Amino acid sequence: MKFPILIINFKSYKEAAGPRAVEIAKAAERAAKELGVNIAVAPNHFELALVAQSVEIPVYAQGVDVESAGAYTAHTALENVKEVGASGVILNHSEAPLRLNDLGRFIPKARALGLDVVTCAPDPRTSLAAAALGPSAVAVEPPELIGTGKAVSKYKPETVVETVQLVSKHFPDVAVITGAGIESGEDVEAALRLGTKGVLLASAAVKAKNHYQKIMELAKPLVR
Amino acid sequence: MKFPILIINFKSYKEAAGPRAVEIAKAAERAAKELGVNIAVAPNHFELALVAQSVEIPVYAQGVDVESAGAYTAHTALENVKEVGASGVILNHSEAPLRLNDLGRFIPKARALGLDVVTCAPDPRTSLAAAALGPSAVAVEPPELIGTGKAVSKYKPETVVETVQLVSKHFPDVAVITGAGIESGEDVEAALRLGTKGVLLASAAVKAKNHYQKIMELAKPLVR
Amino acid sequence: MKFPILIINFKSYKEAAGPRAVEIAKAAERAAKELGVNIAVAPNHFELALVAQSVEIPVYAQGVDVESAGAYTAHTALENVKEVGASGVILNHSEAPLRLNDLGRFIPKARALGLDVVTCAPDPRTSLAAAALGPSAVAVEPPELIGTGKAVSKYKPETVVETVQLVSKHFPDVAVITGAGIESGEDVEAALRLGTKGVLLASAAVKAKNHYQKIMELAKPLVR
Amino acid sequence: MKFPILIINFKSYKEAAGPRAVEIAKAAERAAKELGVNIAVAPNHFELALVAQSVEIPVYAQGVDVESAGAYTAHTALENVKEVGASGVILNHSEAPLRLNDLGRFIPKARALGLDVVTCAPDPRTSLAAAALGPSAVAVEPPELIGTGKAVSKYKPETVVETVQLVSKHFPDVAVITGAGIESGEDVEAALRLGTKGVLLASAAVKAKNHYQKIMELAKPLVR
């Protein structure tokens, strides 16, 4: 997984459903190429294969339910994230929380499959626990700020700083990124200044009138 | 929803992941057209949009987590089933059981969206309860036979017959189909002879060496 | 199960924790004896055995997780409801919703154990589905009124009436009771007048300053 | 929390249901007093209040569902563990796995309430993650050995040793205990020799013909 990175989570937004998922992913791809920065997109489950075959930037699953492919109706499998051509997975988003013991199996398995693994957590101590399991990155996201437009990097900078300190002390191989309420390039810049290696965001990009322009704004602070 | 129908559930099988999902769906489409019968495919979540834009036969989601599109990371939304161009949904498969109260909201909402709704249940009485909620069809599937190759239509005919009787007595507008262990055209024929209006199956079609040939065999009993 | 009945749900209220659960249960027992009516209490899991051995009126579990006793840490078993001396179980309360297929197994098993079974549901159609599974009673409780003090019998009488009609048409052996927002004897009386055979309530009794007095008021309409 | 400790988990065993829970707890209390060692009992939810008021040794809840007391039908609340007079809680037993984010809130809250907190985990790395959240102790329990009679201390000593090393390196304030398959005093002794500070067991004590004798055998290795 390459850093710094901007990860765009499409959630289950109607604005990113069906062919619109491909449009947003292509806007992100164009911005990534022009700026020479790392941008990954995380389409909804329904569009994962479609988007993975449409763009060359990293495509992440928003989560998984089980490790192996098989007789699991209506479940998403880690193994199939790879099969459809995606290159990473977000685990434990606050809207899709996972059991500790499942994370303890999913994270090593995902790494063994060569997938990027971003594990979300709501606070510094839980981020430390997530980091202990060996993901590529932990994304600290205070749930009370998600979707509010109040950027974590401005409203809870101490949460971000404490997470960076705790994780880098115990598990220096695990990157720390952040998210929640990120709306502007300025918010992204603030997040990087706090010591993170990237940002996870959703509505700011997905609901923008002009996806390409907005993603350009959000990704510019990643240019060194 | 048109009957009699053959519904092919791709589960999370590796054999139906990524581009292979489109291949199997196209084989089903070809068989449906040649025989002039109703065949629907239910790809895994990851391939739903991809398959829905690739074939003209009915495409069903294997399940959903929430009713509305929105800020639901790693969730599948009923509303988005429609957005991606699919035309139906399977609910309460024994591998993805749902809460009664969720079914009580999902089924009417799905019907209001114009989607076909197949609700699975393990036995006659639970099928009756499912039918009370107004789906297009209930699929009675004894879980102990799923994936065994022992066809419900041969090994538990009394379960099928009792379900047909109970449901048609109380809720005659709801069709009864069946599944579990269905491996051959003969099994499908037996199911229809017991009074059902179709069959839900998975591995027999998905794991066949020649998808087209196998689906032709399985679908032939639907020709009147 | 005897009707008409007043069922008092202690939820996880602090006001009904530990020895206070026994006090409230004894107040209910005293009221039941004086009025000669049926009152059941449903203490929290933590107090079930304690209350069951302290009073002679029916004691119900608030729910269960599994059917059989066994190696299930932190689970509540239907079989043990009986073992501790309780005589019934509430299933599918909107705060503890169950899967349709679990209800399909729990309800017949509970009846086979000789337990009273009250199954909750949020609306008429879901109540009909619950009734199809053969409980002693269904309790229709619109979740939006629970805990509001706006009695279902006054604010949603049509929901109650429609449930009574639907259930008695298809499954006349299943009693219909109701709940949500019930605060006074008047609310209970209104519920009975709508054709129900009882009421399920919680805070009105549990949080009363004088439990005995309040329960007397709530139970009086049950006297014929 | 005092160490070394023997914790007896009653699970949902019929052999420990109702008044039998009190009998086993009293046998444990007698053994604890005679040997002068720490023994805690974890009765099923249904007997928690009953046992807590019957013995003076530590009584632990087998788990909890929510943090606060309140309108949570059929849920167990951390706050009420305290209210009923219990002194600790087991979290994340492999039979009742919890979400990482819930553990991240429950553990600090339980410590703030003055409760002992034992958090289970299946392997060294997941134990490290659990330890990061600050419980009194982590109990490493390979799920494949639970209930087998093959003691973790004999069949997977390397798992125990690795957990002790990892946890003591990063979080030295957190004790490591172990469990799974522990059947005899010898197994307990082996566990202590591997560097743990205690043992969590279930059937060996609960299903013994003579509870007092068996608990004496199991607890003797704790005498210094």
PDB file of C-alpha atoms in Angstrom, chain A residues 35-152:
ATOM      1  CA  LEU A  35      -1.380  14.862  -9.714  1.00  0.00           C
ATOM      2  CA  GLY A  36       0.783  11.759  -9.491  1.00  0.00           C
ATOM      3  CA  VAL A  37      -0.739  10.800  -6.128  1.00  0.00           C
ATOM      4  CA  ASN A  38      -2.329   7.693  -4.631  1.00  0.00           C
ATOM      5  CA  ILE A  39      -6.098   7.587  -4.755  1.00  0.00           C
ATOM      6  CA  ALA A  40      -8.107   4.448  -4.076  1.00  0.00           C
ATOM      7  CA  VAL A  41     -11.841   3.988  -4.534  1.00  0.00           C
ATOM      8  CA  ALA A  42     -14.129   1.754  -2.477  1.00  0.00           C
ATOM      9  CA  PRO A  43     -17.340   1.152  -4.443  1.00  0.00           C
ATOM     10  CA  ASN A  44     -20.343  -0.531  -2.895  1.00  0.00           C
ATOM     11  CA  HIS A  45     -20.431  -4.349  -3.003  1.00  0.00           C
ATOM     12  CA  PHE A  46     -22.848  -4.305  -5.950  1.00  0.00           C
ATOM     13  CA  GLU A  47     -20.357  -2.437  -8.170  1.00  0.00           C
ATOM     14  CA  LEU A  48     -17.076  -3.967  -7.012  1.00  0.00           C
ATOM     15  CA  ALA A  49     -16.378  -6.180 -10.045  1.00  0.00           C
ATOM     16  CA  LEU A  50     -17.678  -3.556 -12.445  1.00  0.00           C
ATOM     17  CA  VAL A  51     -15.401  -0.824 -11.089  1.00  0.00           C
ATOM     18  CA  ALA A  52     -12.412  -3.144 -10.658  1.00  0.00           C
ATOM     19  CA  GLN A  53     -12.452  -3.916 -14.386  1.00  0.00           C
ATOM     20  CA  SER A  54     -12.940  -0.264 -15.328  1.00  0.00           C
ATOM     21  CA  VAL A  55     -10.040   1.578 -13.694  1.00  0.00           C
ATOM     22  CA  GLU A  56      -6.376   1.057 -12.952  1.00  0.00           C
ATOM     23  CA  ILE A  57      -6.143   2.822  -9.602  1.00  0.00           C
ATOM     24  CA  PRO A  58      -6.520   0.652  -6.465  1.00  0.00           C
ATOM     25  CA  VAL A  59     -10.080  -0.551  -5.861  1.00  0.00           C
ATOM     26  CA  TYR A  60     -11.015  -1.602  -2.340  1.00  0.00           C
ATOM     27  CA  ALA A  61     -13.968  -3.589  -1.053  1.00  0.00           C
ATOM     28  CA  GLN A  62     -15.898  -1.745   1.661  1.00  0.00           C
ATOM     29  CA  GLY A  63     -15.789  -4.840   3.852  1.00  0.00           C
ATOM     30  CA  VAL A  64     -16.167  -8.604   3.819  1.00  0.00           C
ATOM     31  CA  ASP A  65     -18.232 -11.147   5.715  1.00  0.00           C
ATOM     32  CA  VAL A  66     -16.180 -14.330   5.378  1.00  0.00           C
ATOM     33  CA  GLU A  67     -12.657 -15.392   4.495  1.00  0.00           C
ATOM     34  CA  SER A  68     -13.122 -18.016   1.813  1.00  0.00           C
ATOM     35  CA  ALA A  69     -15.222 -18.284  -1.316  1.00  0.00           C
ATOM     36  CA  GLY A  70     -17.922 -20.946  -1.095  1.00  0.00           C
ATOM     37  CA  ALA A  71     -21.525 -21.744  -0.283  1.00  0.00           C
ATOM     38  CA  TYR A  72     -22.251 -18.421   1.388  1.00  0.00           C
ATOM     39  CA  THR A  73     -25.343 -16.827  -0.143  1.00  0.00           C
ATOM     40  CA  ALA A  74     -25.418 -13.036   0.198  1.00  0.00           C
ATOM     41  CA  HIS A  75     -21.978 -12.964   1.804  1.00  0.00           C
ATOM     42  CA  THR A  76     -18.866 -11.227   0.565  1.00  0.00           C
ATOM     43  CA  ALA A  77     -15.642 -13.226   0.666  1.00  0.00           C
ATOM     44  CA  LEU A  78     -12.106 -11.957   1.143  1.00  0.00           C
ATOM     45  CA  GLU A  79     -10.917 -14.451  -1.419  1.00  0.00           C
ATOM     46  CA  ASN A  80     -13.300 -13.029  -4.007  1.00  0.00           C
ATOM     47  CA  VAL A  81     -12.071  -9.472  -3.434  1.00  0.00           C
ATOM     48  CA  LYS A  82      -8.934 -10.767  -5.102  1.00  0.00           C
ATOM     49  CA  GLU A  83     -10.842 -12.765  -7.739  1.00  0.00           C
ATOM     50  CA  VAL A  84     -12.730  -9.725  -9.032  1.00  0.00           C
ATOM     51  CA  GLY A  85      -9.517  -7.775  -9.441  1.00  0.00           C
ATOM     52  CA  ALA A  86      -9.761  -5.467  -6.443  1.00  0.00           C
ATOM     53  CA  SER A  87      -6.580  -4.801  -4.508  1.00  0.00           C
ATOM     54  CA  GLY A  88      -7.622  -4.050  -0.974  1.00  0.00           C
ATOM     55  CA  VAL A  89     -10.297  -4.041   1.665  1.00  0.00           C
ATOM     56  CA  ILE A  90     -11.610  -1.707   4.339  1.00  0.00           C
ATOM     57  CA  LEU A  91     -12.486  -3.543   7.539  1.00  0.00           C
ATOM     58  CA  ASN A  92     -14.445  -2.483  10.604  1.00  0.00           C
ATOM     59  CA  HIS A  93     -15.871   0.766   9.293  1.00  0.00           C
ATOM     60  CA  SER A  94     -18.088   2.129  12.074  1.00  0.00           C
ATOM     61  CA  GLU A  95     -21.102   1.454   9.853  1.00  0.00           C
ATOM     62  CA  ALA A  96     -20.028  -2.179   9.449  1.00  0.00           C
ATOM     63  CA  PRO A  97     -18.310  -3.116  12.716  1.00  0.00           C
ATOM     64  CA  LEU A  98     -16.649  -6.526  12.941  1.00  0.00           C
ATOM     65  CA  ARG A  99     -15.978  -8.910  15.766  1.00  0.00           C
ATOM     66  CA  LEU A 100     -12.504  -8.806  17.219  1.00  0.00           C
ATOM     67  CA  ASN A 101     -11.977 -12.501  16.499  1.00  0.00           C
ATOM     68  CA  ASP A 102     -13.059 -12.119  12.859  1.00  0.00           C
ATOM     69  CA  LEU A 103     -10.626  -9.221  12.436  1.00  0.00           C
ATOM     70  CA  GLY A 104      -7.960 -11.459  13.978  1.00  0.00           C
ATOM     71  CA  ARG A 105      -8.496 -13.918  11.131  1.00  0.00           C
ATOM     72  CA  PHE A 106      -9.401 -11.581   8.265  1.00  0.00           C
ATOM     73  CA  ILE A 107      -6.444  -9.211   8.556  1.00  0.00           C
ATOM     74  CA  PRO A 108      -3.643 -11.820   8.328  1.00  0.00           C
ATOM     75  CA  LYS A 109      -5.543 -13.667   5.588  1.00  0.00           C
ATOM     76  CA  ALA A 110      -6.002 -10.475   3.566  1.00  0.00           C
ATOM     77  CA  ARG A 111      -2.309  -9.637   3.912  1.00  0.00           C
ATOM     78  CA  ALA A 112      -1.426 -13.181   2.841  1.00  0.00           C
ATOM     79  CA  LEU A 113      -3.561 -12.662  -0.278  1.00  0.00           C
ATOM     80  CA  GLY A 114      -1.533  -9.539  -1.053  1.00  0.00           C
ATOM     81  CA  LEU A 115      -4.407  -7.160  -0.373  1.00  0.00           C
ATOM     82  CA  ASP A 116      -4.086  -3.710   1.172  1.00  0.00           C
ATOM     83  CA  VAL A 117      -5.941  -3.680   4.480  1.00  0.00           C
ATOM     84  CA  VAL A 118      -7.345  -0.549   6.075  1.00  0.00           C
ATOM     85  CA  THR A 119      -8.902  -1.162   9.481  1.00  0.00           C
ATOM     86  CA  CYS A 120     -11.079   1.551  10.955  1.00  0.00           C
ATOM     87  CA  ALA A 121     -11.422   2.292  14.655  1.00  0.00           C
ATOM     88  CA  PRO A 122     -13.269   4.989  16.603  1.00  0.00           C
ATOM     89  CA  ASP A 123     -10.607   6.146  19.081  1.00  0.00           C
ATOM     90  CA  PRO A 124      -6.871   5.916  19.870  1.00  0.00           C
ATOM     91  CA  ARG A 125      -7.007   2.859  22.123  1.00  0.00           C
ATOM     92  CA  THR A 126      -9.225   0.841  19.775  1.00  0.00           C
ATOM     93  CA  SER A 127      -6.939   1.903  16.909  1.00  0.00           C
ATOM     94  CA  LEU A 128      -4.028   0.482  18.863  1.00  0.00           C
ATOM     95  CA  ALA A 129      -5.894  -2.796  19.251  1.00  0.00           C
ATOM     96  CA  ALA A 130      -6.621  -2.849  15.524  1.00  0.00           C
ATOM     97  CA  ALA A 131      -2.977  -2.107  14.756  1.00  0.00           C
ATOM     98  CA  ALA A 132      -1.914  -5.091  16.871  1.00  0.00           C
ATOM     99  CA  LEU A 133      -3.527  -7.323  14.230  1.00  0.00           C
ATOM    100  CA  GLY A 134      -1.189  -6.162  11.478  1.00  0.00           C
ATOM    101  CA  PRO A 135      -3.209  -4.234   8.872  1.00  0.00           C
ATOM    102  CA  SER A 136      -1.508  -1.979   6.302  1.00  0.00           C
ATOM    103  CA  ALA A 137      -3.125   1.022   7.971  1.00  0.00           C
ATOM    104  CA  VAL A 138      -5.560   1.962  10.701  1.00  0.00           C
ATOM    105  CA  ALA A 139      -8.049   4.736  10.018  1.00  0.00           C
ATOM    106  CA  VAL A 140      -9.105   6.519  13.167  1.00  0.00           C
ATOM    107  CA  GLU A 141     -12.617   7.863  12.674  1.00  0.00           C
ATOM    108  CA  PRO A 142     -14.635   9.289  15.577  1.00  0.00           C
ATOM    109  CA  PRO A 143     -18.146   8.071  14.669  1.00  0.00           C
ATOM    110  CA  GLU A 144     -19.792  11.185  16.062  1.00  0.00           C
ATOM    111  CA  LEU A 145     -18.122  13.258  13.324  1.00  0.00           C
ATOM    112  CA  ILE A 146     -18.811  10.946  10.366  1.00  0.00           C
ATOM    113  CA  GLY A 147     -21.078  12.646   7.868  1.00  0.00           C
ATOM    114  CA  THR A 148     -21.206  15.899   9.834  1.00  0.00           C
ATOM    115  CA  GLY A 149     -18.861  18.024   7.749  1.00  0.00           C
ATOM    116  CA  LYS A 150     -16.915  18.721  10.933  1.00  0.00           C
ATOM    117  CA  ALA A 151     -13.469  17.458  10.002  1.00  0.00           C
ATOM    118  CA  VAL A 152     -11.739  15.220  12.522  1.00  0.00           C
TER     119      VAL A 152
END
